[in-house]
Amino acid sequence: MNKHKMITEKGVPSNSRVLMLFGQLEKLNRESMLVDPEIARQITAKILHLIQTQEKTRKEIVSKGSSGMEVILATLENTQDLQSILNILYILNELLTVGGGRRIGVFVSKGGTGILLQLVISASKESPPSEEVMLQLHSVLAKVGPKDRKFGVKARLNGALNVTVNLLKQNLQNYKLLLPCLLVLQVYSSNTVNAVSLGKNGVVELMFKIIGPYSKKNTSLLKVSLDTLGALLKSKTNAQRAVVHVPILLHIYQDWHRNDTRHRHILIRKGILGCLKNITNIKLGRKAFIDADGMRILYNTSTECLPVRTLDPLINTSSLIMRKCFPKNRLPLPTIKSVFHHQLLRVPAGGPVAQLYNQPLGRGPIYQFYTKPPWVDDVVDESDNNEDAEAENDMENEVEEKDHHAGNDDIETDINKLRPKETHSRPFEELKIYERFFMELSEDFQVFNFDNPKKGVTATPAAPKSHRPIVVPTAQALPPKNPTAAPLQGECPHPAPVPALDLDTINITKDQDGCGDHTHSRPHPGAGLEQELVQGLEQVALDGAGPQGGGGGGNKHNRQPPILAGGVAARLGGEGEEMLAEDWAEEEESSEEGVLHVPDTALLLPLHDPDLYVEMVKSTSSVPQFSEVAYPDYFGHVAPTSREHILERVYGVQSPLPPFRTKIFQDIERLIHPNDILDKVVYDLDIQSCPVVDGGESLKFNSQFESGNLRKAVQIRKFEYDLVLNSDINSNHYHQWFYFEVSGMRVGAPYRFNIINCEKSNSQFNYGMQVLMYSVQEAISGRPRWVRTGTDICYYKNHFSRSSIAAGGQKGKSYYTMTFSMTFNHKDDVCYFAYHYPYTYSTLKMHLQKLEALRTPQTYLREDILCETLGGNSCPLLTITAMPESTSNDQICQFRNRPLVFLSSRVHPGETNASWVMKGTLEFLMGSSPLAHSLREAYIFKIVPMLNPDGVVNGNHRCSLSGEDLNRQWQNPSPELHPTIYHTKSLLQYLAAIQRAPLVFCDYHGHSRKKNVFMYGCSLKETVWETNISATSCELHEDLGYRTLPKILSQMAPAFSMASCSFVVERSKEATARVVVWREIGVQRSYTMESTLCGCDQGKYKGLQIGTRELEEMGAQFCVALLRLKRLTSPLKLRNHAHLLDVESDLTETRCKGSSTPSTYLLEDEEASFMEEVDYSAESGDEPDNDPNTADPHDNHLSDSESNNHRDSLT
């Protein structure tokens, strides 16, 4: 009866033979094995036979509802018979070998681990211990251990750990028993305390007695030994013990590499590298590796492995070890602080700028403005610090994104801080001075001339223009034919002197009928602003005196060859006629001027005028006192008609397997073969005698023009250069923006450029983004444009160490390298490279003047000077709306009561795409289309198109001249240190005080680590949803209209992604514009609009890099979205478009899908980076694109109508 009761479980057949045997075994257990042990042996033997011969029997034992496992474990715990124990261990080995983790999980849940470990102790007390029992016990433990999270703790507490170690020591030649013991030891070592204990017990030294050189015997044992040793060496203490064995490991690796020609033992070779990788996590290990010539050994072996793709795991681990052991170096700079310095009248009370100013001065003339000596501010850390963590997370570009599912501690949890302030922080009397910026709110137009409306709208006078000489770097003198004496070692040769050319001497000449040059006097400034350039080529004539040039008209001037900066041959005469420098030397010396053809872009670029641009440069103030104009800014940029695709990842360059191996190995060659490295400084802003001019063996660099940024260039190999970027002024970091000139190149040569002091841990350069290049030869041939270029682009951690000061107090941080290769197509070209499409402050001023010229009588446009910056530049404030149709009361009332829209841009100088979006917005607003007119009638626009002119002018990436991020100063801006933010916020405070707060506030930005265009907004409800705050429904009540504008944009703008938008408020963003305007000014629709620097992975532009055409289109689309917002929110239209305003379902759906990704504050990323893993799945092309608007991927060219009239499509 009892037997029947036990075996008739649910789902188990009662007539099963094995269950009958289990019933008998259970009966024996109840009788405490008082019967003859032979019975137990027979029963267990029969069960073993059934298990070995019938798979069905195995399933029955571990099936749900079966008590077979409990019976087996109870028998093993109670029996003292050796053969019965062996039979049960055989049974367990059979059961757990097949069936995977589920069967082992059942075994662990029944307490099997403890029974086995106790049996190990019992068996060890036998004299001598049974070898077979120990063998089987450890075989089972090796299977069970990895599935039991407390396995190591259990083994240490009951003493089984020491039993295994003693067994190992006594059986070094018994390979049969050694293997399972090592497997168990490997599991023990996964526990840190166990690993340290095993190291003290001599197990590390014991492992080196087992591993050895190449042998075809016992390869499984060797592989397990290496894995066990690798697990032990994860402990720093054990790694220190193994330092003396580094040469042995390298010798063993070489031996296996040499003899394993058929690559059958890759896992053994990988195990050896794994041990080296763990040892080199400590400083002593890295030193031992270098001393043992490990760099050369791993470099040579890895190089031989490169042709075999299956050996990638070995190459990856080898490169990781070599990069980790590469000696940490300082940047090749006297100090990491900016070359340029702007003395602040008032130093901030705290923060990094205060730290810089409070340090003692360095010594020598170079450091007269620096506040901390170079030997202090950029030292290499002399301790291990966080290097273990750095080594483990060295898959470079995924470090930041791995924890994106973790909770976000940065989300604001104080509901009081998430509610708008009810009281204003400044008295109204103090704000009344800003009334003059809102004349339109009180204008009665009684004295306004409607017949000539342009005379009725005045602007604040611009600042007086500077009269310092400005050089357009054209027609430079050729280097002398006789070579100069070689410079002394360590000195920078002096360049040939080039006389500064005053822009007032530049004449615009037109080549008519190919008859040669015609010199004209310059018209009075401003008289020719609206003059259109003739279609075809134009020439800029540079009148400059030669070395002996006098002031008399009869004196002859030495004629300069037609060589542009860097050696570009200028075109002369009619179309198609060229004259090279050699021909020019043969010309008679009577001619007095060099000429440069300027492409006619008047039709394609209505807002660009080279002559006007030069005038704008004259009134621009810069800390370095720039005196040159870059070609791209002078010529202008016409968006290319061809589509520029996002680069696919190339195996060996950006593919995770192997990571960046080609570039990495080229860097490692520098240490392996130092004699091949030139290490020649060719450009250095820290030394006034640079840039270097030599006999043409090196490229020439220049960055001394508006928005330029390149501090130093070092020639490493014949065609390879290391480039160092300049820090933001009054700062010691923020290295990302670059803009520099290159000349003296050879056609077809494979140049490589390495920007070696980048700071961000990841970049879109790893995911298809290319650098931008502007070729002067292409420009004078009629193609003046920035184009995406560069091959073998990747971004990775390098061996240059960041000081704790520059890393925000964090030690052990490294810089990153952005590298790309380039082949030039034109001889004697001058090329410019930039991080993104440059947009200078002088360009903005030129565009604003041209917009004024394009104003129609129906447009109300006023330009005021909001304030002056620290650097002496003016910050423009624009007011744009529609003129009233008449002076009637109704018209004036409607004019004054239009809702306001407040827009700002370019608070971060390196985010030039924000200015291109703003350009699109301004052009649309000033356009003559019916949509533009309707938009002006709907709103009054207040626009600050450039919040940080000083940063833009001086080539900063993020800061103003105060050395601070202006978008972190909105809570309490200083009128002395942050004037543009202070006065912009004051404008908004004034509007709030008079009950005219803007309907929409939007700050334009650029994003460096995500694709598409998207918005950040502010929502109490969505912020609370991301936290564990308990709040009542009344506390979470808010109007959901903040989602309307982004949703409209997602439906009409192909580059906009609603999925990337976020409306969560974070603590680290509480001083940003959007949060302060939302909370303090009470603007519900307060946004940051982020535009990608890379491209799109959705919609019409999927797979394409973003260009100025798309950015300007985005600015225009934003305007159209505002017009639709106005129409949708009007009472008459509300019912017909309720689907756009009903966003409660969107919120719920978004939350259910988990698309709200937590964000973490990054100092160097605006509003950003949700610490999310950037989704690049769309790049693989696996998912079909069903978007009907998606362009044909084979159609690489836009039509002319698309190129010239893309804005018209918006209507």
Short mmCIF file of N, CA, C and O in Angstrom, two decimals, residues 406-457:
data_model
loop_
_atom_site.label_atom_id
_atom_site.label_comp_id
_atom_site.label_asym_id
_atom_site.label_seq_id
_atom_site.Cartn_x
_atom_site.Cartn_y
_atom_site.Cartn_z
N ALA A 406 19.60 50.29 -16.16
CA ALA A 406 19.65 50.49 -14.71
C ALA A 406 18.86 51.74 -14.33
O ALA A 406 18.57 52.60 -15.14
N GLY A 407 18.53 51.82 -13.04
CA GLY A 407 17.80 52.99 -12.58
C GLY A 407 18.63 54.25 -12.72
O GLY A 407 19.85 54.23 -12.66
N ASN A 408 17.94 55.36 -12.86
CA ASN A 408 18.64 56.63 -13.06
C ASN A 408 18.51 57.47 -11.80
O ASN A 408 17.43 57.92 -11.44
N ASP A 409 19.65 57.67 -11.12
CA ASP A 409 19.64 58.43 -9.89
C ASP A 409 19.58 59.93 -10.13
O ASP A 409 19.47 60.70 -9.18
N ASP A 410 19.68 60.35 -11.38
CA ASP A 410 19.73 61.78 -11.68
C ASP A 410 18.35 62.40 -11.82
O ASP A 410 18.22 63.61 -11.87
N ILE A 411 17.30 61.58 -11.92
CA ILE A 411 15.95 62.11 -12.11
C ILE A 411 15.51 62.86 -10.86
O ILE A 411 15.70 62.38 -9.73
N GLU A 412 14.95 64.04 -11.06
CA GLU A 412 14.49 64.85 -9.94
C GLU A 412 13.33 64.17 -9.22
O GLU A 412 12.37 63.72 -9.86
N THR A 413 13.44 64.07 -7.89
CA THR A 413 12.40 63.40 -7.11
C THR A 413 11.66 64.35 -6.18
O THR A 413 10.71 63.94 -5.51
N ASP A 414 12.11 65.60 -6.12
CA ASP A 414 11.44 66.59 -5.28
C ASP A 414 10.33 67.25 -6.08
O ASP A 414 10.57 68.02 -7.01
N ILE A 415 9.08 66.93 -5.72
CA ILE A 415 7.95 67.47 -6.47
C ILE A 415 7.90 68.99 -6.40
O ILE A 415 7.48 69.66 -7.36
N ASN A 416 8.36 69.56 -5.31
CA ASN A 416 8.35 71.02 -5.19
C ASN A 416 9.24 71.66 -6.24
O ASN A 416 8.98 72.77 -6.71
N LYS A 417 10.33 70.97 -6.61
CA LYS A 417 11.20 71.51 -7.65
C LYS A 417 10.66 71.27 -9.04
O LYS A 417 11.19 71.80 -10.02
N LEU A 418 9.65 70.43 -9.13
CA LEU A 418 9.04 70.13 -10.43
C LEU A 418 7.83 71.00 -10.70
O LEU A 418 7.23 70.90 -11.77
N ARG A 419 7.47 71.83 -9.73
CA ARG A 419 6.34 72.73 -9.93
C ARG A 419 6.85 74.12 -10.29
O ARG A 419 7.90 74.55 -9.82
N PRO A 420 6.11 74.85 -11.12
CA PRO A 420 6.53 76.21 -11.46
C PRO A 420 6.56 77.10 -10.22
O PRO A 420 5.77 76.93 -9.29
N LYS A 421 7.50 78.04 -10.20
CA LYS A 421 7.57 79.00 -9.11
C LYS A 421 6.38 79.96 -9.20
O LYS A 421 6.01 80.40 -10.27
N GLU A 422 5.82 80.26 -8.05
CA GLU A 422 4.65 81.13 -8.04
C GLU A 422 5.03 82.61 -7.92
O GLU A 422 4.24 83.48 -8.24
N THR A 423 6.22 82.89 -7.41
CA THR A 423 6.63 84.28 -7.25
C THR A 423 7.84 84.55 -8.14
O THR A 423 8.65 83.67 -8.39
N HIS A 424 7.96 85.80 -8.59
CA HIS A 424 9.07 86.19 -9.42
C HIS A 424 10.25 86.60 -8.54
O HIS A 424 10.08 87.24 -7.50
N SER A 425 11.43 86.27 -8.99
CA SER A 425 12.62 86.48 -8.17
C SER A 425 13.14 87.92 -8.25
O SER A 425 13.94 88.31 -7.42
N ARG A 426 12.70 88.69 -9.25
CA ARG A 426 13.21 90.05 -9.40
C ARG A 426 12.05 91.05 -9.41
O ARG A 426 11.00 90.78 -10.00
N PRO A 427 12.21 92.19 -8.78
CA PRO A 427 11.14 93.20 -8.77
C PRO A 427 10.94 93.77 -10.17
O PRO A 427 11.88 93.88 -10.97
N PHE A 428 9.73 94.18 -10.44
CA PHE A 428 9.39 94.68 -11.77
C PHE A 428 10.15 95.95 -12.10
O PHE A 428 10.52 96.18 -13.26
N GLU A 429 10.40 96.79 -11.11
CA GLU A 429 11.12 98.04 -11.36
C GLU A 429 12.50 97.74 -11.94
O GLU A 429 13.02 98.51 -12.76
N GLU A 430 13.07 96.67 -11.51
CA GLU A 430 14.40 96.29 -12.00
C GLU A 430 14.34 95.78 -13.44
O GLU A 430 15.32 95.87 -14.18
N LEU A 431 13.18 95.24 -13.81
CA LEU A 431 13.03 94.67 -15.15
C LEU A 431 12.53 95.67 -16.17
O LEU A 431 12.54 95.38 -17.37
N LYS A 432 12.10 96.84 -15.76
CA LYS A 432 11.50 97.81 -16.68
C LYS A 432 12.48 98.29 -17.75
O LYS A 432 12.06 98.76 -18.81
N ILE A 433 13.78 98.18 -17.46
CA ILE A 433 14.75 98.64 -18.46
C ILE A 433 14.68 97.80 -19.73
O ILE A 433 15.18 98.22 -20.79
N TYR A 434 14.06 96.62 -19.65
CA TYR A 434 13.99 95.76 -20.82
C TYR A 434 12.77 96.04 -21.68
O TYR A 434 12.54 95.39 -22.69
N GLU A 435 12.01 97.04 -21.28
CA GLU A 435 10.83 97.42 -22.06
C GLU A 435 11.22 97.89 -23.46
O GLU A 435 10.48 97.71 -24.42
N ARG A 436 12.43 98.47 -23.57
CA ARG A 436 12.84 99.01 -24.86
C ARG A 436 13.07 97.92 -25.90
O ARG A 436 13.14 98.20 -27.09
N PHE A 437 13.19 96.68 -25.45
CA PHE A 437 13.36 95.57 -26.40
C PHE A 437 12.01 95.04 -26.89
O PHE A 437 11.97 94.10 -27.68
N PHE A 438 10.92 95.62 -26.39
CA PHE A 438 9.58 95.15 -26.76
C PHE A 438 8.74 96.34 -27.25
O PHE A 438 7.59 96.51 -26.85
N MET A 439 9.32 97.11 -28.13
CA MET A 439 8.61 98.27 -28.68
C MET A 439 7.35 97.84 -29.39
O MET A 439 6.37 98.59 -29.46
N GLU A 440 7.35 96.63 -29.96
CA GLU A 440 6.19 96.18 -30.72
C GLU A 440 4.96 96.02 -29.83
O GLU A 440 3.81 96.05 -30.33
N LEU A 441 5.14 95.87 -28.53
CA LEU A 441 4.00 95.70 -27.64
C LEU A 441 3.31 97.03 -27.31
O LEU A 441 2.22 97.02 -26.75
N SER A 442 3.97 98.12 -27.64
CA SER A 442 3.37 99.44 -27.39
C SER A 442 3.36 100.32 -28.64
O SER A 442 2.92 101.47 -28.59
N GLU A 443 3.85 99.80 -29.74
CA GLU A 443 3.94 100.59 -30.99
C GLU A 443 2.54 100.91 -31.52
O GLU A 443 1.68 100.03 -31.61
N ASP A 444 2.31 102.20 -31.85
CA ASP A 444 1.01 102.58 -32.42
C ASP A 444 1.10 102.87 -33.92
O ASP A 444 0.08 103.05 -34.57
N PHE A 445 2.33 102.92 -34.47
CA PHE A 445 2.57 103.07 -35.90
C PHE A 445 1.97 104.37 -36.46
O PHE A 445 1.73 104.49 -37.65
N GLN A 446 1.73 105.36 -35.59
CA GLN A 446 1.14 106.61 -36.08
C GLN A 446 2.12 107.37 -36.97
O GLN A 446 1.72 108.08 -37.89
N VAL A 447 3.40 107.24 -36.69
CA VAL A 447 4.40 107.96 -37.49
C VAL A 447 5.07 107.01 -38.47
O VAL A 447 6.06 107.37 -39.10
N PHE A 448 4.50 105.85 -38.62
CA PHE A 448 5.12 104.86 -39.50
C PHE A 448 4.69 105.12 -40.95
O PHE A 448 3.52 105.38 -41.23
N ASN A 449 5.65 105.06 -41.85
CA ASN A 449 5.40 105.29 -43.27
C ASN A 449 5.07 103.96 -43.93
O ASN A 449 5.95 103.17 -44.22
N PHE A 450 3.79 103.71 -44.15
CA PHE A 450 3.40 102.44 -44.76
C PHE A 450 3.76 102.37 -46.23
O PHE A 450 3.78 101.29 -46.80
N ASP A 451 4.03 103.51 -46.84
CA ASP A 451 4.45 103.50 -48.23
C ASP A 451 5.90 103.05 -48.35
O ASP A 451 6.31 102.49 -49.37
N ASN A 452 6.71 103.31 -47.33
CA ASN A 452 8.12 102.88 -47.33
C ASN A 452 8.41 102.30 -45.95
O ASN A 452 9.07 102.93 -45.12
N PRO A 453 7.90 101.14 -45.67
CA PRO A 453 7.96 100.61 -44.30
C PRO A 453 9.37 100.33 -43.81
O PRO A 453 9.60 100.26 -42.62
N LYS A 454 10.33 100.18 -44.68
CA LYS A 454 11.68 99.87 -44.22
C LYS A 454 12.27 101.00 -43.39
O LYS A 454 13.12 100.80 -42.55
N LYS A 455 11.80 102.22 -43.65
CA LYS A 455 12.34 103.36 -42.91
C LYS A 455 11.74 103.46 -41.52
O LYS A 455 12.21 104.23 -40.70
N GLY A 456 10.71 102.73 -41.29
CA GLY A 456 10.04 102.86 -40.02
C GLY A 456 10.50 101.90 -38.96
O GLY A 456 10.14 102.06 -37.81
N VAL A 457 11.31 100.92 -39.27
CA VAL A 457 11.78 99.94 -38.31
C VAL A 457 13.27 100.16 -38.14
O VAL A 457 14.03 100.03 -39.08
#
